[in-house]
Amino acid sequence: ENNGYPLTFFQVRADDLDIGVNAELSFALIADGNGSFAVRDAALGLIDVVTSLDHELVSEYTLVVEVTDGGEPTRRDRTTITIVVEDVNDNSPVFMPAVPHATVNETATRGTRFATVVATDADSGTFGTVRYDLLTGNSPFGIDSKSRTSSRFRKT
């Protein structure tokens, strides 16, 4: 994810027991991951990433590579390669709604839960974990910092 491109990231290899022109191999992509990959050097089997990859949009690609020899008749084989795009921490948490609003009764007792805030992060795994904190040091309110979906405000 967030790769520079074009970028050679993989080399496909094959063996042919023939000799001479019959052993000359050429690689091609039969399924190219929706145009995100291309063979840069057909003789060497070098496969490039040719677009930016984004785990949140497509987390896995399936490529089908075909190798042919130079013989007559031409012999061929195919293999499937699965590419898993690893996530990076490239998204920020977002509050929903963007500006949370809450009211509390002045007679509320300590520990009264009076609001829930929700933030989500499009990243996966630990990159998508949201922590909640209050940015003011002398607030009469508290917040449950580890909850992903709700927070507790406490009157002190």
CSV table of N, CA and C in Angstrom, one decimal:
chain,number,residue,atom,x,y,z
A,1,GLU,N,0.8,-1.2,0.0
A,1,GLU,CA,0.0,0.0,0.0
A,1,GLU,C,0.9,1.2,0.0
A,2,ASN,N,0.4,2.3,-0.7
A,2,ASN,CA,1.2,3.5,-0.8
A,2,ASN,C,2.5,3.3,-1.4
A,3,ASN,N,2.6,2.4,-2.4
A,3,ASN,CA,3.8,2.1,-3.0
A,3,ASN,C,4.2,3.1,-4.1
A,4,GLY,N,5.4,3.3,-4.4
A,4,GLY,CA,5.8,4.0,-5.6
A,4,GLY,C,5.7,3.1,-6.8
A,5,TYR,N,5.4,3.7,-7.9
A,5,TYR,CA,5.3,2.8,-9.1
A,5,TYR,C,5.8,3.6,-10.3
A,6,PRO,N,6.2,2.9,-11.4
A,6,PRO,CA,6.3,1.5,-11.5
A,6,PRO,C,7.3,0.9,-10.6
A,7,LEU,N,7.1,-0.3,-10.1
A,7,LEU,CA,8.0,-0.9,-9.2
A,7,LEU,C,8.0,-2.4,-9.5
A,8,THR,N,9.2,-2.9,-9.8
A,8,THR,CA,9.4,-4.4,-10.0
A,8,THR,C,9.3,-5.0,-8.7
A,9,PHE,N,8.4,-5.9,-8.5
A,9,PHE,CA,8.2,-6.5,-7.2
A,9,PHE,C,8.3,-8.0,-7.2
A,10,PHE,N,8.3,-8.6,-8.4
A,10,PHE,CA,8.2,-10.1,-8.5
A,10,PHE,C,8.9,-10.6,-9.8
A,11,GLN,N,9.5,-11.7,-9.7
A,11,GLN,CA,10.1,-12.4,-10.8
A,11,GLN,C,9.5,-13.8,-10.9
A,12,VAL,N,8.9,-14.1,-12.0
A,12,VAL,CA,8.4,-15.5,-12.2
A,12,VAL,C,9.5,-16.3,-12.9
A,13,ARG,N,9.6,-17.5,-12.5
A,13,ARG,CA,10.6,-18.4,-13.1
A,13,ARG,C,10.0,-19.7,-13.5
A,14,ALA,N,10.5,-20.3,-14.6
A,14,ALA,CA,10.1,-21.6,-15.1
A,14,ALA,C,11.3,-22.3,-15.7
A,15,ASP,N,11.2,-23.6,-15.8
A,15,ASP,CA,12.2,-24.4,-16.5
A,15,ASP,C,11.7,-25.1,-17.7
A,16,ASP,N,12.5,-25.2,-18.7
A,16,ASP,CA,12.1,-26.0,-19.9
A,16,ASP,C,13.3,-26.9,-20.2
A,17,LEU,N,13.1,-28.2,-20.3
A,17,LEU,CA,14.2,-29.2,-20.5
A,17,LEU,C,14.6,-29.3,-21.9
A,18,ASP,N,14.0,-28.5,-22.8
A,18,ASP,CA,14.4,-28.5,-24.2
A,18,ASP,C,15.7,-27.7,-24.3
A,19,ILE,N,16.2,-27.7,-25.5
A,19,ILE,CA,17.4,-26.8,-25.8
A,19,ILE,C,17.1,-25.9,-27.0
A,20,GLY,N,18.0,-24.9,-27.1
A,20,GLY,CA,17.9,-24.0,-28.2
A,20,GLY,C,16.6,-23.2,-28.2
A,21,VAL,N,16.0,-22.9,-29.3
A,21,VAL,CA,14.8,-22.0,-29.4
A,21,VAL,C,13.6,-22.7,-28.7
A,22,ASN,N,13.6,-24.0,-28.6
A,22,ASN,CA,12.5,-24.6,-27.9
A,22,ASN,C,12.5,-24.3,-26.4
A,23,ALA,N,13.7,-23.9,-25.9
A,23,ALA,CA,13.8,-23.7,-24.4
A,23,ALA,C,13.7,-22.2,-24.1
A,24,GLU,N,13.5,-21.3,-25.2
A,24,GLU,CA,13.3,-19.9,-24.9
A,24,GLU,C,11.9,-19.6,-24.3
A,25,LEU,N,11.9,-19.0,-23.2
A,25,LEU,CA,10.6,-18.8,-22.5
A,25,LEU,C,10.2,-17.4,-22.5
A,26,SER,N,8.8,-17.2,-22.6
A,26,SER,CA,8.2,-15.9,-22.6
A,26,SER,C,7.1,-15.9,-21.6
A,27,PHE,N,7.0,-14.9,-20.7
A,27,PHE,CA,6.0,-14.8,-19.7
A,27,PHE,C,5.0,-13.7,-20.1
A,28,ALA,N,3.7,-13.9,-19.8
A,28,ALA,CA,2.6,-13.0,-20.0
A,28,ALA,C,1.6,-13.1,-18.9
A,29,LEU,N,1.0,-11.9,-18.6
A,29,LEU,CA,-0.1,-11.9,-17.6
A,29,LEU,C,-1.4,-12.2,-18.4
A,30,ILE,N,-2.2,-13.2,-18.0
A,30,ILE,CA,-3.5,-13.5,-18.5
A,30,ILE,C,-4.5,-12.8,-17.7
A,31,ALA,N,-4.4,-12.7,-16.4
A,31,ALA,CA,-5.2,-11.9,-15.5
A,31,ALA,C,-4.2,-10.9,-14.8
A,32,ASP,N,-4.4,-9.6,-15.0
A,32,ASP,CA,-3.4,-8.7,-14.5
A,32,ASP,C,-3.8,-7.8,-13.3
A,33,GLY,N,-4.8,-8.3,-12.5
A,33,GLY,CA,-5.2,-7.6,-11.3
A,33,GLY,C,-5.8,-6.2,-11.6
A,34,ASN,N,-6.7,-6.3,-12.6
A,34,ASN,CA,-7.4,-5.0,-13.0
A,34,ASN,C,-6.5,-3.9,-13.5
A,35,GLY,N,-5.4,-4.3,-14.1
A,35,GLY,CA,-4.5,-3.3,-14.7
A,35,GLY,C,-3.5,-2.8,-13.7
A,36,SER,N,-3.4,-3.3,-12.5
A,36,SER,CA,-2.5,-2.9,-11.5
A,36,SER,C,-1.1,-3.5,-11.7
A,37,PHE,N,-0.9,-4.5,-12.5
A,37,PHE,CA,0.3,-5.2,-12.7
A,37,PHE,C,0.6,-5.4,-14.2
A,38,ALA,N,1.9,-5.5,-14.6
A,38,ALA,CA,2.3,-5.7,-16.0
A,38,ALA,C,3.6,-6.4,-16.0
A,39,VAL,N,3.8,-7.2,-17.1
A,39,VAL,CA,5.1,-7.8,-17.3
A,39,VAL,C,6.0,-6.8,-17.9
A,40,ARG,N,7.1,-6.5,-17.2
A,40,ARG,CA,8.1,-5.5,-17.8
A,40,ARG,C,9.1,-6.2,-18.7
A,41,ASP,N,9.5,-7.4,-18.4
A,41,ASP,CA,10.4,-8.1,-19.2
A,41,ASP,C,9.9,-9.5,-19.4
A,42,ALA,N,9.4,-9.8,-20.6
A,42,ALA,CA,8.8,-11.1,-20.8
A,42,ALA,C,9.8,-12.3,-20.8
A,43,ALA,N,11.0,-12.0,-21.2
A,43,ALA,CA,12.0,-13.1,-21.2
A,43,ALA,C,12.5,-13.4,-19.7
A,44,LEU,N,12.5,-12.4,-18.9
A,44,LEU,CA,13.0,-12.6,-17.5
A,44,LEU,C,11.8,-12.8,-16.5
A,45,GLY,N,10.6,-12.6,-17.0
A,45,GLY,CA,9.5,-12.8,-16.1
A,45,GLY,C,9.3,-11.8,-15.0
A,46,LEU,N,9.8,-10.5,-15.3
A,46,LEU,CA,9.7,-9.5,-14.2
A,46,LEU,C,8.3,-8.9,-14.3
A,47,ILE,N,7.7,-8.8,-13.1
A,47,ILE,CA,6.3,-8.3,-13.0
A,47,ILE,C,6.4,-7.0,-12.2
A,48,ASP,N,5.8,-5.9,-12.8
A,48,ASP,CA,5.8,-4.6,-12.1
A,48,ASP,C,4.4,-4.3,-11.6
A,49,VAL,N,4.4,-3.5,-10.5
A,49,VAL,CA,3.2,-2.8,-10.0
A,49,VAL,C,3.2,-1.5,-10.8
A,50,VAL,N,2.1,-1.2,-11.5
A,50,VAL,CA,2.0,-0.1,-12.4
A,50,VAL,C,1.0,1.0,-11.9
A,51,THR,N,0.3,0.7,-10.8
A,51,THR,CA,-0.6,1.7,-10.2
A,51,THR,C,-0.3,1.7,-8.7
A,52,SER,N,-0.8,2.8,-8.0
A,52,SER,CA,-0.7,2.8,-6.6
A,52,SER,C,-1.7,1.8,-6.0
A,53,LEU,N,-1.3,1.1,-5.0
A,53,LEU,CA,-2.2,0.1,-4.3
A,53,LEU,C,-2.7,0.7,-3.0
A,54,ASP,N,-4.0,0.4,-2.7
A,54,ASP,CA,-4.6,0.9,-1.5
A,54,ASP,C,-5.3,-0.3,-0.9
A,55,HIS,N,-4.9,-0.7,0.3
A,55,HIS,CA,-5.4,-1.9,1.0
A,55,HIS,C,-6.9,-1.7,1.3
A,56,GLU,N,-7.3,-0.5,1.6
A,56,GLU,CA,-8.7,-0.2,1.9
A,56,GLU,C,-9.6,-0.3,0.7
A,57,LEU,N,-9.1,-0.2,-0.5
A,57,LEU,CA,-9.9,-0.4,-1.8
A,57,LEU,C,-9.8,-1.8,-2.3
A,58,VAL,N,-8.6,-2.4,-2.4
A,58,VAL,CA,-8.5,-3.8,-2.8
A,58,VAL,C,-7.4,-4.4,-2.0
A,59,SER,N,-7.7,-5.4,-1.1
A,59,SER,CA,-6.7,-5.9,-0.2
A,59,SER,C,-6.0,-7.2,-0.8
A,60,GLU,N,-6.5,-7.7,-1.9
A,60,GLU,CA,-5.9,-8.9,-2.5
A,60,GLU,C,-6.1,-8.9,-4.0
A,61,TYR,N,-5.1,-9.3,-4.7
A,61,TYR,CA,-5.2,-9.4,-6.2
A,61,TYR,C,-4.8,-10.8,-6.6
A,62,THR,N,-5.4,-11.3,-7.7
A,62,THR,CA,-5.1,-12.6,-8.2
A,62,THR,C,-4.5,-12.4,-9.7
A,63,LEU,N,-3.3,-12.8,-9.9
A,63,LEU,CA,-2.7,-12.7,-11.2
A,63,LEU,C,-2.6,-14.1,-11.8
A,64,VAL,N,-2.8,-14.3,-13.1
A,64,VAL,CA,-2.6,-15.5,-13.8
A,64,VAL,C,-1.4,-15.3,-14.8
A,65,VAL,N,-0.3,-16.0,-14.6
A,65,VAL,CA,0.8,-15.9,-15.4
A,65,VAL,C,0.9,-17.1,-16.3
A,66,GLU,N,1.2,-16.8,-17.6
A,66,GLU,CA,1.4,-17.9,-18.6
A,66,GLU,C,2.8,-17.8,-19.1
A,67,VAL,N,3.4,-19.0,-19.2
A,67,VAL,CA,4.8,-19.1,-19.8
A,67,VAL,C,4.6,-19.9,-21.0
A,68,THR,N,5.3,-19.5,-22.1
A,68,THR,CA,5.3,-20.3,-23.4
A,68,THR,C,6.7,-20.5,-23.8
A,69,ASP,N,7.0,-21.6,-24.5
A,69,ASP,CA,8.3,-21.8,-25.0
A,69,ASP,C,8.4,-21.4,-26.5
A,70,GLY,N,9.5,-21.4,-27.0
A,70,GLY,CA,9.7,-21.0,-28.4
A,70,GLY,C,9.6,-22.2,-29.4
A,71,GLY,N,9.1,-23.3,-29.0
A,71,GLY,CA,9.0,-24.5,-29.8
A,71,GLY,C,7.8,-24.5,-30.8
A,72,GLU,N,7.8,-25.4,-31.7
A,72,GLU,CA,6.7,-25.6,-32.6
A,72,GLU,C,6.3,-27.1,-32.5
A,73,PRO,N,5.2,-27.4,-32.0
A,73,PRO,CA,4.2,-26.5,-31.5
A,73,PRO,C,4.6,-25.9,-30.1
A,74,THR,N,4.0,-24.7,-29.9
A,74,THR,CA,4.3,-24.0,-28.6
A,74,THR,C,3.7,-24.7,-27.4
A,75,ARG,N,4.5,-24.9,-26.4
A,75,ARG,CA,4.1,-25.5,-25.1
A,75,ARG,C,3.9,-24.3,-24.1
A,76,ARG,N,2.9,-24.5,-23.3
A,76,ARG,CA,2.6,-23.5,-22.3
A,76,ARG,C,2.2,-24.1,-20.9
A,77,ASP,N,2.3,-23.2,-19.9
A,77,ASP,CA,1.8,-23.6,-18.6
A,77,ASP,C,1.3,-22.3,-17.9
A,78,ARG,N,0.5,-22.4,-17.0
A,78,ARG,CA,-0.1,-21.2,-16.2
A,78,ARG,C,0.0,-21.5,-14.8
A,79,THR,N,0.2,-20.4,-14.0
A,79,THR,CA,0.1,-20.4,-12.6
A,79,THR,C,-0.6,-19.2,-12.1
A,80,THR,N,-1.2,-19.4,-10.9
A,80,THR,CA,-1.9,-18.3,-10.2
A,80,THR,C,-1.1,-17.7,-9.1
A,81,ILE,N,-1.0,-16.4,-9.0
A,81,ILE,CA,-0.3,-15.8,-7.9
A,81,ILE,C,-1.2,-14.9,-7.2
A,82,THR,N,-1.3,-15.0,-5.9
A,82,THR,CA,-2.1,-14.2,-5.0
A,82,THR,C,-1.3,-13.1,-4.4
A,83,ILE,N,-1.6,-11.9,-4.6
A,83,ILE,CA,-0.9,-10.8,-4.0
A,83,ILE,C,-1.8,-10.2,-2.9
A,84,VAL,N,-1.2,-10.2,-1.6
A,84,VAL,CA,-1.9,-9.6,-0.5
A,84,VAL,C,-1.3,-8.2,-0.2
A,85,VAL,N,-2.1,-7.2,-0.3
A,85,VAL,CA,-1.7,-5.8,0.0
A,85,VAL,C,-1.7,-5.6,1.5
A,86,GLU,N,-0.5,-5.3,2.1
A,86,GLU,CA,-0.5,-5.1,3.5
A,86,GLU,C,-0.9,-3.7,3.8
A,87,ASP,N,-1.6,-3.5,4.9
A,87,ASP,CA,-2.2,-2.2,5.3
A,87,ASP,C,-1.1,-1.4,6.0
A,88,VAL,N,-1.1,-0.1,5.8
A,88,VAL,CA,-0.3,0.8,6.5
A,88,VAL,C,-1.2,1.8,7.2
A,89,ASN,N,-0.7,2.5,8.2
A,89,ASN,CA,-1.5,3.5,8.9
A,89,ASN,C,-1.6,4.8,8.1
A,90,ASP,N,-2.5,4.8,7.1
A,90,ASP,CA,-2.6,5.9,6.2
A,90,ASP,C,-4.0,6.7,6.3
A,91,ASN,N,-4.8,6.3,7.2
A,91,ASN,CA,-6.1,7.0,7.4
A,91,ASN,C,-6.2,7.5,8.8
A,92,SER,N,-6.8,8.6,9.0
A,92,SER,CA,-7.1,9.2,10.3
A,92,SER,C,-8.4,8.8,10.8
A,93,PRO,N,-8.6,8.7,12.2
A,93,PRO,CA,-9.9,8.5,12.7
A,93,PRO,C,-10.9,9.7,12.3
A,94,VAL,N,-12.2,9.3,12.2
A,94,VAL,CA,-13.2,10.3,11.8
A,94,VAL,C,-14.3,10.2,12.8
A,95,PHE,N,-14.7,11.3,13.4
A,95,PHE,CA,-15.9,11.3,14.3
A,95,PHE,C,-17.2,11.3,13.5
A,96,MET,N,-18.2,10.6,14.0
A,96,MET,CA,-19.5,10.6,13.4
A,96,MET,C,-20.5,10.8,14.5
A,97,PRO,N,-21.2,11.9,14.5
A,97,PRO,CA,-21.1,13.0,13.5
A,97,PRO,C,-19.7,13.8,13.7
A,98,ALA,N,-19.4,14.6,12.7
A,98,ALA,CA,-18.1,15.3,12.7
A,98,ALA,C,-17.9,16.1,13.9
A,99,VAL,N,-19.0,16.8,14.4
A,99,VAL,CA,-18.9,17.6,15.6
A,99,VAL,C,-19.9,17.0,16.6
A,100,PRO,N,-19.5,16.1,17.5
A,100,PRO,CA,-20.4,15.5,18.5
A,100,PRO,C,-20.9,16.6,19.4
A,101,HIS,N,-22.2,16.4,19.8
A,101,HIS,CA,-22.8,17.4,20.7
A,101,HIS,C,-23.5,16.6,21.8
A,102,ALA,N,-23.4,17.1,23.1
A,102,ALA,CA,-24.1,16.4,24.2
A,102,ALA,C,-24.5,17.5,25.2
A,103,THR,N,-25.5,17.1,26.0
A,103,THR,CA,-26.0,18.0,27.1
A,103,THR,C,-26.0,17.1,28.3
A,104,VAL,N,-25.9,17.7,29.5
A,104,VAL,CA,-25.9,17.0,30.7
A,104,VAL,C,-26.7,17.8,31.7
A,105,ASN,N,-27.5,17.2,32.5
A,105,ASN,CA,-28.3,17.9,33.5
A,105,ASN,C,-27.3,18.3,34.7
A,106,GLU,N,-27.5,19.5,35.2
A,106,GLU,CA,-26.6,20.0,36.2
A,106,GLU,C,-26.7,19.2,37.5
A,107,THR,N,-27.7,18.4,37.7
A,107,THR,CA,-27.9,17.6,38.9
A,107,THR,C,-27.3,16.1,38.7
A,108,ALA,N,-26.7,15.9,37.5
A,108,ALA,CA,-26.2,14.6,37.2
A,108,ALA,C,-25.1,14.2,38.3
A,109,THR,N,-25.2,12.9,38.7
A,109,THR,CA,-24.2,12.5,39.7
A,109,THR,C,-22.9,12.0,39.0
A,110,ARG,N,-21.9,11.9,39.8
A,110,ARG,CA,-20.6,11.4,39.3
A,110,ARG,C,-20.8,10.0,38.7
A,111,GLY,N,-20.2,9.8,37.5
A,111,GLY,CA,-20.3,8.5,36.8
A,111,GLY,C,-21.5,8.4,35.9
A,112,THR,N,-22.3,9.4,35.8
A,112,THR,CA,-23.5,9.4,34.9
A,112,THR,C,-23.0,9.4,33.5
A,113,ARG,N,-23.4,8.5,32.7
A,113,ARG,CA,-23.1,8.4,31.3
A,113,ARG,C,-24.1,9.3,30.6
A,114,PHE,N,-23.7,10.3,29.9
A,114,PHE,CA,-24.6,11.2,29.3
A,114,PHE,C,-24.3,11.4,27.8
A,115,ALA,N,-23.3,10.8,27.3
A,115,ALA,CA,-23.0,11.0,25.8
A,115,ALA,C,-22.2,9.8,25.3
A,116,THR,N,-22.4,9.5,24.1
A,116,THR,CA,-21.6,8.5,23.4
A,116,THR,C,-21.0,9.2,22.1
A,117,VAL,N,-19.7,9.0,21.9
A,117,VAL,CA,-19.1,9.5,20.7
A,117,VAL,C,-18.6,8.3,19.9
A,118,VAL,N,-18.6,8.4,18.6
A,118,VAL,CA,-18.2,7.3,17.8
A,118,VAL,C,-17.2,7.8,16.8
A,119,ALA,N,-16.1,7.2,16.7
A,119,ALA,CA,-15.1,7.5,15.6
A,119,ALA,C,-14.7,6.2,14.9
A,120,THR,N,-14.5,6.2,13.7
A,120,THR,CA,-14.0,5.1,12.9
A,120,THR,C,-12.7,5.4,12.2
A,121,ASP,N,-12.0,4.4,11.9
A,121,ASP,CA,-10.7,4.5,11.1
A,121,ASP,C,-10.7,3.4,10.0
A,122,ALA,N,-10.6,3.8,8.8
A,122,ALA,CA,-10.7,2.9,7.7
A,122,ALA,C,-9.6,1.9,7.6
A,123,ASP,N,-8.5,2.1,8.4
A,123,ASP,CA,-7.4,1.1,8.4
A,123,ASP,C,-7.8,-0.2,9.0
A,124,SER,N,-7.1,-1.2,8.8
A,124,SER,CA,-7.5,-2.5,9.4
A,124,SER,C,-6.5,-2.9,10.6
A,125,GLY,N,-6.9,-3.9,11.3
A,125,GLY,CA,-6.1,-4.4,12.4
A,125,GLY,C,-5.8,-3.3,13.4
A,126,THR,N,-4.6,-3.3,14.0
A,126,THR,CA,-4.2,-2.3,15.0
A,126,THR,C,-4.2,-0.9,14.5
A,127,PHE,N,-4.0,-0.7,13.2
A,127,PHE,CA,-4.0,0.6,12.6
A,127,PHE,C,-5.4,1.2,12.6
A,128,GLY,N,-6.4,0.4,12.7
A,128,GLY,CA,-7.8,0.9,12.7
A,128,GLY,C,-8.3,1.0,14.1
A,129,THR,N,-7.5,0.7,15.1
A,129,THR,CA,-8.0,0.9,16.5
A,129,THR,C,-8.1,2.3,16.9
A,130,VAL,N,-9.2,2.7,17.5
A,130,VAL,CA,-9.4,4.1,17.9
A,130,VAL,C,-9.3,4.2,19.4
A,131,ARG,N,-8.5,5.2,19.9
A,131,ARG,CA,-8.5,5.6,21.3
A,131,ARG,C,-9.1,6.9,21.5
A,132,TYR,N,-9.7,7.1,22.6
A,132,TYR,CA,-10.4,8.4,22.9
A,132,TYR,C,-9.7,9.1,24.1
A,133,ASP,N,-9.5,10.4,23.9
A,133,ASP,CA,-8.9,11.2,25.0
A,133,ASP,C,-9.5,12.6,25.0
A,134,LEU,N,-9.6,13.1,26.2
A,134,LEU,CA,-10.0,14.5,26.3
A,134,LEU,C,-8.7,15.4,26.3
A,135,LEU,N,-8.8,16.5,25.6
A,135,LEU,CA,-7.6,17.3,25.4
A,135,LEU,C,-7.5,18.4,26.5
A,136,THR,N,-8.4,18.5,27.4
A,136,THR,CA,-8.4,19.5,28.5
A,136,THR,C,-8.0,18.8,29.8
A,137,GLY,N,-7.1,19.4,30.5
A,137,GLY,CA,-6.6,18.7,31.7
A,137,GLY,C,-7.5,18.9,32.9
A,138,ASN,N,-8.2,20.0,33.0
A,138,ASN,CA,-9.0,20.3,34.2
A,138,ASN,C,-10.5,20.1,33.9
A,139,SER,N,-10.9,19.2,33.1
A,139,SER,CA,-12.3,19.0,32.8
A,139,SER,C,-13.0,18.2,33.9
A,140,PRO,N,-14.2,18.6,34.1
A,140,PRO,CA,-15.0,17.8,35.1
A,140,PRO,C,-15.5,16.5,34.5
A,141,PHE,N,-15.1,16.2,33.3
A,141,PHE,CA,-15.6,15.0,32.5
A,141,PHE,C,-14.5,14.0,32.3
A,142,GLY,N,-14.9,12.8,32.1
A,142,GLY,CA,-14.0,11.7,31.8
A,142,GLY,C,-14.4,11.0,30.6
A,143,ILE,N,-13.5,10.1,30.0
A,143,ILE,CA,-13.9,9.4,28.8
A,143,ILE,C,-13.2,8.0,28.9
A,144,ASP,N,-13.9,7.0,28.4
A,144,ASP,CA,-13.4,5.7,28.3
A,144,ASP,C,-12.5,5.6,27.1
A,145,SER,N,-11.2,5.6,27.3
A,145,SER,CA,-10.2,5.8,26.2
A,145,SER,C,-10.1,4.6,25.3
A,146,LYS,N,-10.5,3.4,25.8
A,146,LYS,CA,-10.2,2.2,25.0
A,146,LYS,C,-11.4,1.7,24.2
A,147,SER,N,-12.6,2.3,24.4
A,147,SER,CA,-13.8,1.8,23.7
A,147,SER,C,-13.8,2.3,22.3
A,148,ARG,N,-14.1,1.4,21.4
A,148,ARG,CA,-14.1,1.9,19.9
A,148,ARG,C,-15.5,2.6,19.6
A,149,THR,N,-16.5,2.2,20.3
A,149,THR,CA,-17.8,2.7,19.9
A,149,THR,C,-18.5,3.6,20.9
A,150,SER,N,-18.1,3.6,22.1
A,150,SER,CA,-18.7,4.5,23.0
A,150,SER,C,-17.7,5.0,24.0
A,151,SER,N,-18.0,6.2,24.5
A,151,SER,CA,-17.2,6.8,25.5
A,151,SER,C,-18.0,7.2,26.7
A,152,ARG,N,-17.4,7.2,27.9
A,152,ARG,CA,-18.2,7.6,29.1
A,152,ARG,C,-17.6,8.9,29.6
A,153,PHE,N,-18.5,9.8,29.7
A,153,PHE,CA,-18.2,11.1,30.3
A,153,PHE,C,-18.6,11.0,31.8
A,154,ARG,N,-17.8,11.5,32.7
A,154,ARG,CA,-18.2,11.4,34.1
A,154,ARG,C,-18.1,12.8,34.7
A,155,LYS,N,-19.1,13.2,35.4
A,155,LYS,CA,-19.1,14.5,36.1
A,155,LYS,C,-18.3,14.2,37.4
A,156,THR,N,-17.3,15.1,37.7
A,156,THR,CA,-16.4,14.9,38.9
A,156,THR,C,-16.8,15.9,39.9
